[in-house]
Coordinates of C-alpha atoms in Angstrom, one line a residue:
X2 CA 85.1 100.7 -270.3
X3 CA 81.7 99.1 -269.0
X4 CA 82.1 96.3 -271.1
X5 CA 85.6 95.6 -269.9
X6 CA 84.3 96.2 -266.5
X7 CA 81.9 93.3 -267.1
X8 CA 84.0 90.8 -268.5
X9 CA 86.3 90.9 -265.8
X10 CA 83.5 90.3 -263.6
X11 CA 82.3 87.6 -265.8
X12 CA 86.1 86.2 -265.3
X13 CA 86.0 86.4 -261.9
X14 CA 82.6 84.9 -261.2
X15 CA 83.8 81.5 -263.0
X16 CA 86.5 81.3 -261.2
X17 CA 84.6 81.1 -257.6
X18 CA 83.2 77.7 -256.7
X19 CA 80.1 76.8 -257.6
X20 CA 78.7 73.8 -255.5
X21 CA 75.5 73.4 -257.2
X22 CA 77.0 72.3 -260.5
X23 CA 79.9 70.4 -258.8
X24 CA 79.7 66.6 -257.8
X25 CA 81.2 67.4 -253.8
X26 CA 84.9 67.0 -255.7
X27 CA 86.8 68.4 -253.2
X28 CA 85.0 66.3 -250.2
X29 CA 86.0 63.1 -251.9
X30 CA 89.3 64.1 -254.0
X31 CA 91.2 65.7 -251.2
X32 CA 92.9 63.9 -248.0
X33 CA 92.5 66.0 -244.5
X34 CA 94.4 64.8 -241.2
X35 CA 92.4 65.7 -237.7
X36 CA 93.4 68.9 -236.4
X37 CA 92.5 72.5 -235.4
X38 CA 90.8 72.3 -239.1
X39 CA 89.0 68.9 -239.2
X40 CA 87.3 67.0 -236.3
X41 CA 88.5 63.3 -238.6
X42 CA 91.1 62.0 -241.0
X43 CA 90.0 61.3 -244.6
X44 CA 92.2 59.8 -247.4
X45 CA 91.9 60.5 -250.5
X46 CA 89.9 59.6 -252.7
X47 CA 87.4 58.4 -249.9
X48 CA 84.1 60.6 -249.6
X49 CA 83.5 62.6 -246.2
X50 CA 81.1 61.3 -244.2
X51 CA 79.3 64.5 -244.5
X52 CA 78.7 64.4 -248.2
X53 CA 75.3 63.7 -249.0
X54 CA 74.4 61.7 -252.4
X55 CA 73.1 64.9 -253.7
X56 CA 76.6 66.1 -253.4
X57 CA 76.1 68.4 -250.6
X58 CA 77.3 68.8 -247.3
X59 CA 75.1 68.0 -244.5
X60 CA 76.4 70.4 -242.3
X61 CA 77.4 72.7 -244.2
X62 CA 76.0 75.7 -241.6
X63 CA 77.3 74.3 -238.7
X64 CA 80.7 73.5 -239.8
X65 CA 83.0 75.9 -237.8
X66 CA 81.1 74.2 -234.9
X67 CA 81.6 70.8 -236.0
X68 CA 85.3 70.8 -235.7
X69 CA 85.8 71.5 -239.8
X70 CA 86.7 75.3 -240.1
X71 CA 89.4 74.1 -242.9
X72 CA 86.2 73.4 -245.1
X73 CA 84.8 76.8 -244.8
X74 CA 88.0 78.2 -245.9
X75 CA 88.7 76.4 -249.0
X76 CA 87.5 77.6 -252.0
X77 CA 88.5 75.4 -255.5
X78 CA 88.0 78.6 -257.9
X79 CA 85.7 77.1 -259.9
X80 CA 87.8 73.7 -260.4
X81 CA 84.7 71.6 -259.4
X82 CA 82.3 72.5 -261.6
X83 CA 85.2 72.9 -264.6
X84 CA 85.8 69.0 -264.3
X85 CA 82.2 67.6 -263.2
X86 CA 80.5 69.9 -266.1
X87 CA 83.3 70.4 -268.8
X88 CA 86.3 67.9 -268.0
X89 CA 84.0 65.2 -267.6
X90 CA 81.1 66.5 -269.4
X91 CA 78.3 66.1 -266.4
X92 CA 79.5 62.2 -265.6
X93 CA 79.5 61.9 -261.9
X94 CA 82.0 59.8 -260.2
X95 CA 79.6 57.5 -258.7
X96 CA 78.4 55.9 -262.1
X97 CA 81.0 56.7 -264.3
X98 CA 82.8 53.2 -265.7
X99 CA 85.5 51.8 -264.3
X100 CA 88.9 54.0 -263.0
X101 CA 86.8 57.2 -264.0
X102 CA 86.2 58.4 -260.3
X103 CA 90.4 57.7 -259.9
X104 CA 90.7 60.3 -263.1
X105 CA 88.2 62.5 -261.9
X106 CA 90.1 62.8 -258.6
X107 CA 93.7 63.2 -259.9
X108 CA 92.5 66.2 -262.8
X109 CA 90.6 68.1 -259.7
X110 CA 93.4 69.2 -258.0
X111 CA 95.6 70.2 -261.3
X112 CA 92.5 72.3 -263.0
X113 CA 92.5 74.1 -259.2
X114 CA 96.0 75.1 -259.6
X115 CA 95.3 76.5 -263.1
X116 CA 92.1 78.2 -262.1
X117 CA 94.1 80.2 -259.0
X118 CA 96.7 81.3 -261.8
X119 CA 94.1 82.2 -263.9
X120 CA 92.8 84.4 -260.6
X121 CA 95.9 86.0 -260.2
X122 CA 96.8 87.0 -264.2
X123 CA 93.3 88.5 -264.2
X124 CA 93.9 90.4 -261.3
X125 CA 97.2 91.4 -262.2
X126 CA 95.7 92.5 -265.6
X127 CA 94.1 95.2 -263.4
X128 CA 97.3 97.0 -261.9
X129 CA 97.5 99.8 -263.9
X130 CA 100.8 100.1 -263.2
X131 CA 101.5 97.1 -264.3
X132 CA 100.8 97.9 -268.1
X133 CA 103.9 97.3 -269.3
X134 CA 103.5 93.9 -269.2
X135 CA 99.8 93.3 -270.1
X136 CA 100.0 92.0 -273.3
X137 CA 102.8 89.2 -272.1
X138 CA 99.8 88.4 -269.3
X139 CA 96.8 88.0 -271.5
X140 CA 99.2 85.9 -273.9
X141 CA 99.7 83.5 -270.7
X142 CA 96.4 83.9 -269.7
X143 CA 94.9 82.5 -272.8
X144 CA 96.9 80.2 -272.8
X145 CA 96.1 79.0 -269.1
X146 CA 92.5 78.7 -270.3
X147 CA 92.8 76.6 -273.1
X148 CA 95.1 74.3 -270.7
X149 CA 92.1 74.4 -268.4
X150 CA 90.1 73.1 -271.6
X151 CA 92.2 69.9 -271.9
X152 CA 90.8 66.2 -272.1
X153 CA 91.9 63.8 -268.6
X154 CA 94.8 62.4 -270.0
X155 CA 96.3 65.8 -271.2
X156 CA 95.3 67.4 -268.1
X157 CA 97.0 64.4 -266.1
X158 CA 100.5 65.0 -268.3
X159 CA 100.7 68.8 -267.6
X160 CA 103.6 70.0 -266.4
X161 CA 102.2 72.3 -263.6
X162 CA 105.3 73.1 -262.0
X163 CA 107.1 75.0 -265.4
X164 CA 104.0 76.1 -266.4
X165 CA 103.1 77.7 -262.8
X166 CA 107.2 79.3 -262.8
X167 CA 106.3 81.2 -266.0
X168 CA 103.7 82.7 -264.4
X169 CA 105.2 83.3 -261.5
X170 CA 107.7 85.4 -263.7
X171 CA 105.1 87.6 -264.8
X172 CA 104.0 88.3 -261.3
X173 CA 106.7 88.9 -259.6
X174 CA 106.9 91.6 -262.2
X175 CA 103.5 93.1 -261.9
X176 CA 104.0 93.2 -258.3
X177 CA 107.0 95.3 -258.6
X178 CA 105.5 97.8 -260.8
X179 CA 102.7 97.8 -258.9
X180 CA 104.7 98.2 -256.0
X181 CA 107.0 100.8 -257.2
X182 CA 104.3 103.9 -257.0
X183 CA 103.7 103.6 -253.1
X184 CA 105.5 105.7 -251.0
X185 CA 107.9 105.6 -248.4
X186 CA 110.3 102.7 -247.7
X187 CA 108.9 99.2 -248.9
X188 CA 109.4 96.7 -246.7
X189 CA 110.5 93.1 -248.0
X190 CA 109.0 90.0 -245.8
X191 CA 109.1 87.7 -248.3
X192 CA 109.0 83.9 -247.3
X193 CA 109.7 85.6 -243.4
X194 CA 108.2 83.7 -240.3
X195 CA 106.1 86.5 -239.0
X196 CA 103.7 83.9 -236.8
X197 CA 102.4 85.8 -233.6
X198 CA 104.3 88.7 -234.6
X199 CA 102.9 91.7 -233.2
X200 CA 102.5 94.3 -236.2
X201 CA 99.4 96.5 -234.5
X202 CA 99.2 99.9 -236.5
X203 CA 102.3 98.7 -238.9
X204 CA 103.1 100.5 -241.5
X205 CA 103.1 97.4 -244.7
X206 CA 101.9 99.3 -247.5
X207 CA 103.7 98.6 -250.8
X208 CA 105.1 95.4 -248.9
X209 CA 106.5 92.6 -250.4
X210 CA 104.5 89.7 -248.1
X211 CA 104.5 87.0 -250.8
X212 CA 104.7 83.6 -248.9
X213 CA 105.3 85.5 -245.6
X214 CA 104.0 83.1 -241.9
X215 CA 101.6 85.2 -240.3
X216 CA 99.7 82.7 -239.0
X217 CA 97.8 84.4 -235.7
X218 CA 100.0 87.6 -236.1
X219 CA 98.6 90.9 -234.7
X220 CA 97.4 93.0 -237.6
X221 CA 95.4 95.2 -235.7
X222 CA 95.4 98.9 -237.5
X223 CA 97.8 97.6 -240.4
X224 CA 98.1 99.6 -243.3
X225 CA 98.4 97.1 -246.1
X226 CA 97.5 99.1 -248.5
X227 CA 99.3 98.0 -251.8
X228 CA 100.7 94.3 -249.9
X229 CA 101.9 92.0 -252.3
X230 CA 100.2 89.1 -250.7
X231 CA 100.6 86.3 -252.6
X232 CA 100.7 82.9 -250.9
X233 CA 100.9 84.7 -247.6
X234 CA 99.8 82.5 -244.6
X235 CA 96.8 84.4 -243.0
X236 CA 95.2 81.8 -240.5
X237 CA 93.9 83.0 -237.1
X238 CA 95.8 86.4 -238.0
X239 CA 93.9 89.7 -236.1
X240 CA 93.0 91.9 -239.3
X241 CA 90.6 94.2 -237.3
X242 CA 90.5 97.8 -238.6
X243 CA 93.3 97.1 -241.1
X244 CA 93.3 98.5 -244.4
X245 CA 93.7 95.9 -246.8
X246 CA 92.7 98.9 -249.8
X247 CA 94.4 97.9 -252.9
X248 CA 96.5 95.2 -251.7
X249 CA 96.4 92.9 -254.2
X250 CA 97.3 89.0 -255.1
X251 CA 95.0 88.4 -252.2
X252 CA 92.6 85.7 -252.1
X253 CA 89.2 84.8 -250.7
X254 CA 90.2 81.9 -248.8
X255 CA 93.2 83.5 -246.8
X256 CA 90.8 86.2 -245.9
X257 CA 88.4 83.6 -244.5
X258 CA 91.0 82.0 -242.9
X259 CA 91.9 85.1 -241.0
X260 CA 89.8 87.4 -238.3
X261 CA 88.6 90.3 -238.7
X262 CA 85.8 93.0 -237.9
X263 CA 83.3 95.6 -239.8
X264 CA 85.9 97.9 -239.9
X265 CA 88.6 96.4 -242.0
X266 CA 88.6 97.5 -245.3
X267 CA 89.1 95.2 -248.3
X268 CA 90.1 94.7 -251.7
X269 CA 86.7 95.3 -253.6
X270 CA 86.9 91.8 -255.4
X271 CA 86.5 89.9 -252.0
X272 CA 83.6 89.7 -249.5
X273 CA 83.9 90.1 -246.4
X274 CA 83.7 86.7 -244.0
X275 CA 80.2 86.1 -242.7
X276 CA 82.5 84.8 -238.9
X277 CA 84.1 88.2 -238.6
X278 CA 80.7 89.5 -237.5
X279 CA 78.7 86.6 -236.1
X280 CA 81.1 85.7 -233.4
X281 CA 81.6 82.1 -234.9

């Protein structure tokens, strides 16, 4: 039991972002437009200006301050290192030969999409309820590893898209077993626009919030204890005193990208955002 307890820790820990073995991927790979989440526009492909040739950022403390609060919520599950150390076997994309910083930047954001299914069969290996389908997700979650494992060209060719509906298969039915135990009338939101709604005290637990707009909703009080909360759209939205206990499919940068205060009580595989308590 220990040793399971371990390994899935182990799992987990490799598929958080690691910026010290990374080579600043996602702050050259990834286009941004100016907005609420970034003081500049940046194509892809073309570094920010504040990456540092040590791969750092030079703000990196005062970023919610310098107009770039979409950095502080992004978080590559471990992509960056997987294709700066493994992919590309420690060549950085400033001295690789010629069209290898182009490869580098189209692989990063595949191996990101693999690593976040890889994030949710793990965690959907832990629903007890879900046990009826366990050994279907460790089949597909082996198998998303070893796609994680491919060369540049192989990775390049994937189809994502099928391979990323399979899964989504096997979630869907995790999340219904999962959801089946909770009591009381489940409510389905999925895919609803629920931006600025005002949902202070609601009742959400067991609810089906999978893609759901919340964007600055009210979530004051909200029991979402059991959510499904898969690809829900948490920015600005007011989790203060919610219980988020057991909700699960929820990630660390939708929780980041949300408010919230010392009382609201989380899953225990996320932290808890250093701005919900330093007034930033």
């Amino acid at each position: 039991m220990l040793n399971a307890m371990r390994e899935r820790e182990a799992g987990r820990t490799a598929l958080r972002g690691d910026c010290e073995r990374c080579f600043g991927l996602c702050c050259v790979a990834l286009p941004f437009a100016r907005s609420a989440d970034f003081a500049v526009t940046k194509d892809a492909g073309t570094p920010c200006r504040n990456l540092r040739e040590d791969s750092r950022c030079g703000i990196h403390t005062r970023l919610r301050q310098e107009g770039f609060t979409g950095c502080t919520v992004y978080d590559c599950f471990g992509a960056g290192q997987q294709v700066s150390q493994v992919t590309f076997g420690g060549q950085d994309w400033r001295t690789g030969p010629p069209g290898h910083a182009r490869r580098m930047f189209d692989v990063f954001p595949v191996v990101r999409h693999l690593h976040e299914l890889l994030w949710y069969l793990t965690e959907a290996l832990e629903l007890p309820a879900a046990r009826p389908v366990h050994a279907d997700l460790r089949r597909l979650l082996a198998e998303t590893r070893r796609l994680t494992e491919g060369t540049p060209g192989e990775l390049a060719a994937l189809d994502l898209a099928a391979h990323r509906q399979r899964v989504n298969v096997l979630l869907l039915r995790s999340s219904e077993l999962a959801r089946a135990g909770t009591r009381g009338k489940k409510k389905n939101r999925r895919n609803a626009d629920l931006m600025g709604a005002r949902l202070k005290g609601a009742d959400l637990r067991g609810a089906d919030l999978r893609g759901a707009c919340l964007i600055a909703a009210d979530l004051t009080g909200a029991d979402l204890r059991g959510a499904d909360l898969i690809g829900a759209d948490l920015r600005d939205a007011d989790l203060t005193d919610a219980d988020l206990t057991g909700a699960f499919f929820l990630t660390q940068p939708q929780l980041t990208a949300a408010r919230g205060s010392a009382g609201t009580r989380l899953p225990a595989s996320l932290g808890r955002p250093v701005h919900w308590t330093a007034g930033l």
